[in-house]
Amino acid sequence: MTGRVALPVVHRAMVASLATNIRQGGTSAQCWKYDLSQDRSLGGSVRIGQSQGSFLTHRSTNLLRPAAVEQDDVNTYLPKGDMWSVHKFGGTCMGTPQRIQSVADIVLSDSSERKLVIVSAMSKVTDMMYNLVHKAQSRDDSYMIALEEVFEKHMAAAKDLLDGEDLASFLSQLHSDVSSLRAMLSAIYIAGHATESFSDFVVGHGELWSAQMLSYAIKKSGAPCSWMDTREVLVVKPSGPNQVDPDYLESEKRLQKWFSRQPAEIIVATGFIASTAENIPTTLKRDGSDFSAAIIGSLVRARQVTIWTDVDGVFSADPRKVSEAVILSTLSYQEAWEMSYFGANVLHPRTIIPVMKDNIPIVIRNMFNISAPGTMICRQPANDNGDLDACVKSFATIDNLALVNVEGTGMAGVPGTSSAIFSVVKDVGANVIMISQASSEHSICFAVPEKEVAAVSAALHVRFREALAAGRLSKVEVINGCSILAVVGLRMASTPGVSAMLFDALAKANINVRAIAQGCSEYNITVVLKQEDCVRALRAAHSRFFLSKTTLAVGIIGPGLIGGTLLNQLKDQAAVLKENMNIDLRVIGITGSSTMLLSDTGIDLTQWKELLRKEAEPADLANFVRHMSDNHVFPNKVLVDCTADTSVASHYYDWLKKGIHVITPNKKANSGPLDRYLKLRTLQRASYTHYFYEATVGAGLPIISTLRGLLETGDKILRIEGIFSGTLSYIFNNFEGTRTFSNVVAEAKEAGYTEPDPRDDLSGTDVARKVIILARESGLTLELSDIPVKSLVPEALASCSSADEFMQKLPSFDEDWAKQRSEAEAAGEVLRYVGVVDAVNQKGQVELRRYKRDHPFAQLSGSDNIIAFTTSRYKEQPLIVRGPGAGAEVTAGGVFCDMLRLASSLGAPS
């Protein structure tokens, strides 16, 4: 087959020898003693290694003999200091020949005097190599095919990247390495087992090949370059499960000896792999290539270590969960350490240790966006402003945790209880993520991975069986389904108010905290909460510290006259709010009576009508609310009811219980049954979920807020009197001279001031609802039925079957209306339809009254409303609020104001 190199047959005796050694647990150094030069049965035609036919003396495998520690004379001194810059490129950066060439270009563009480049295996190659070992020890014959796929992947990359002698040299080495691997894997196949050192030896070849290809690519430009097998240099010792510690002294000696043989200005080194003091191949475990770069940077005292990735830097939060997360320009070593511990995609904590001790900055940069400056991790970045938001750098989360709570009065003051608890946890082998203990010592709780909690709980019950039986311990409780939210910042310790801001943000997002932990260093504050609340909590906390906009997810119910006007106002003002007030209003749902439109991240309001017509689905209020409630993209959600529907208003209590804020101009909830109203207000006061309804009384006029301001400042309401209906204000303001009452009503209907059936306005019921709302706000416990209402609908016309019939018969009563007007005019008075709250006598009423022409109520024009507050402070001269009280624009504006009031209460600047 074209381009495919046949793999040699390995002598059975040699493979059997290796397999036996593997079964007996021999080290790789012992195992690779077989010398092919002594095996004449192969006729000298097969050479798995190089140099005298030895099985393992070629460059990729010479670590299996102690060559690196022979007594070589050191002829060239290894320079150290700022002349070195270290670059690390991960598997994604090395994923294709084109990307390898881009890496070479980046290295060559660095003006540093000397450069050390650490590389990972090509993308997915490490997984492919582990898979080879797994297949071989599982005795899956397909490992041979998988090995050939690895070979062909690198051969194809080399042919695309290199040419001439460089290509021939690399392919020769690749062929030799794959032959050696085939022998190794065959032995593993026979043994049915692979020791860790054998597995590490196989897997490390991915780094060897990528380092060689990059070194050849750099050489093509004429720059002197060598490549380094870091197993000859980096020496590590095991320090725990899946963890090793560098031996800096021995590694520095070996690096000096290596450099004395190959003192190049550019060195390309393998990441991830190293050796033990006995020269057994090993790896640096998780994130090993980053660790390699940090260690080598420390060994040469580099000016800077640059970690090249596929992101622009370190984010303030996971951008998959917080879309407004920002790139941080700087982080301290401690902040990066804390973030990585809590799962942020920064660096592994151990990567920071080598550079931190020598004060070497690490820069995280994007290879695919070189113009981005990235994030610098250094000793302690300068503080530019000392703001609260500046002292908190980032947020991170850990999911799938369980909280274990050990509680009992017998714990208080008893030495050794905590020690006993965590000895049990240690014996189980569980990882404790965080610990919290009350100062009373009555209880102690800690978080562990959910998959480990069953074993922890069982072991604790066994250990404390007697204490539980005797009552010294009351319970060992497990709370599943938990997550951790960590807030990280170096300057939190010296900045008052950080914790207050955090918990305020969580409370306002209706999130309950189950446990809290904070060290005296205050580098992080850790809270445990329900996993289902985790993303919402992350978003709420992130928004509160101004790392993103104060975002409100909005659901509009009733896109009719008022709702449609509101949507258009939101469309026109959204950009200004985001720019000037840091408020981001996202409409994620619009529902009418027949159709609804849903979005997870926000509807384009420039075409909401068209989208509602073309992409809507059948309306279902329950599904609409579920869409809002289940959305974890935004922490704060508000439903805006722009209908006049009683059934919609009946759901407010349930929505508030779900943590969804409610804003409405709908009067039905606050003027409905008293017990339902009181229940709603009690819930509102007891939670951080808000319920705003300014537009229920005066459209856009500040009636409710004025009344609340008076009451909250200690004033006493005596009387509230006003013209509350814009429709009836218009009618009686224009009912003068010789005009007939029916003519004025018809004009108001034509102008759109009345409801489709004018009787709905003339009945006075709407005014009565406003009166009962104000009465209840003033502390009166009245039902709507307690308000006597003087209807303006003639009794004879109340039973008309339609609005048209009513309008046709209304003129027959013009004479009665003319008589009332004449009597008022003769007394120097005008007719006005008013509502009254008599707080002193605990009652209210709605009726037609006469006022002198110099009275404020007689001075109205158009459809203006006017409300007079008579209070203990404003007894002689009532406080008057006057302005337009009807119309879609002002009503929608009143609702809009409530939305901004909500945003302000959630943390937006005022």
PDB file of C-alpha atoms in Angstrom, residues 17 62 111 123 284 300 305 367 424 459-461 506 535 550 616 636 679 684 863:
ATOM      1  CA  SER A  17      11.172 -12.890  27.609  1.00  0.00           C
ATOM      2  CA  ASN A  62      17.815   5.434  25.569  1.00  0.00           C
ATOM      3  CA  SER A 111      13.054  38.144  20.154  1.00  0.00           C
ATOM      4  CA  SER A 123      -4.201  16.372  19.414  1.00  0.00           C
ATOM      5  CA  LEU A 284       3.996  14.142  35.203  1.00  0.00           C
ATOM      6  CA  VAL A 300      16.785  28.141  33.698  1.00  0.00           C
ATOM      7  CA  VAL A 305       6.656  31.107  30.805  1.00  0.00           C
ATOM      8  CA  MET A 367      -2.336  30.731  19.678  1.00  0.00           C
ATOM      9  CA  VAL A 424     -12.536   7.586  58.939  1.00  0.00           C
ATOM     10  CA  ALA A 459     -17.905   4.097  57.631  1.00  0.00           C
ATOM     11  CA  LEU A 460     -19.000   6.956  59.916  1.00  0.00           C
ATOM     12  CA  HIS A 461     -22.044   4.996  61.093  1.00  0.00           C
ATOM     13  CA  LEU A 506     -27.492  35.122  46.399  1.00  0.00           C
ATOM     14  CA  VAL A 535     -25.483  28.211  37.612  1.00  0.00           C
ATOM     15  CA  THR A 550     -27.095  43.195  35.785  1.00  0.00           C
ATOM     16  CA  ALA A 616     -44.477  30.928  17.683  1.00  0.00           C
ATOM     17  CA  ASN A 636     -32.791  36.911  37.848  1.00  0.00           C
ATOM     18  CA  LYS A 679     -50.955  36.043  51.438  1.00  0.00           C
ATOM     19  CA  GLN A 684     -43.304  39.353  49.162  1.00  0.00           C
ATOM     20  CA  SER A 863     -57.314  62.582  30.344  1.00  0.00           C
TER      21      SER A 863
END
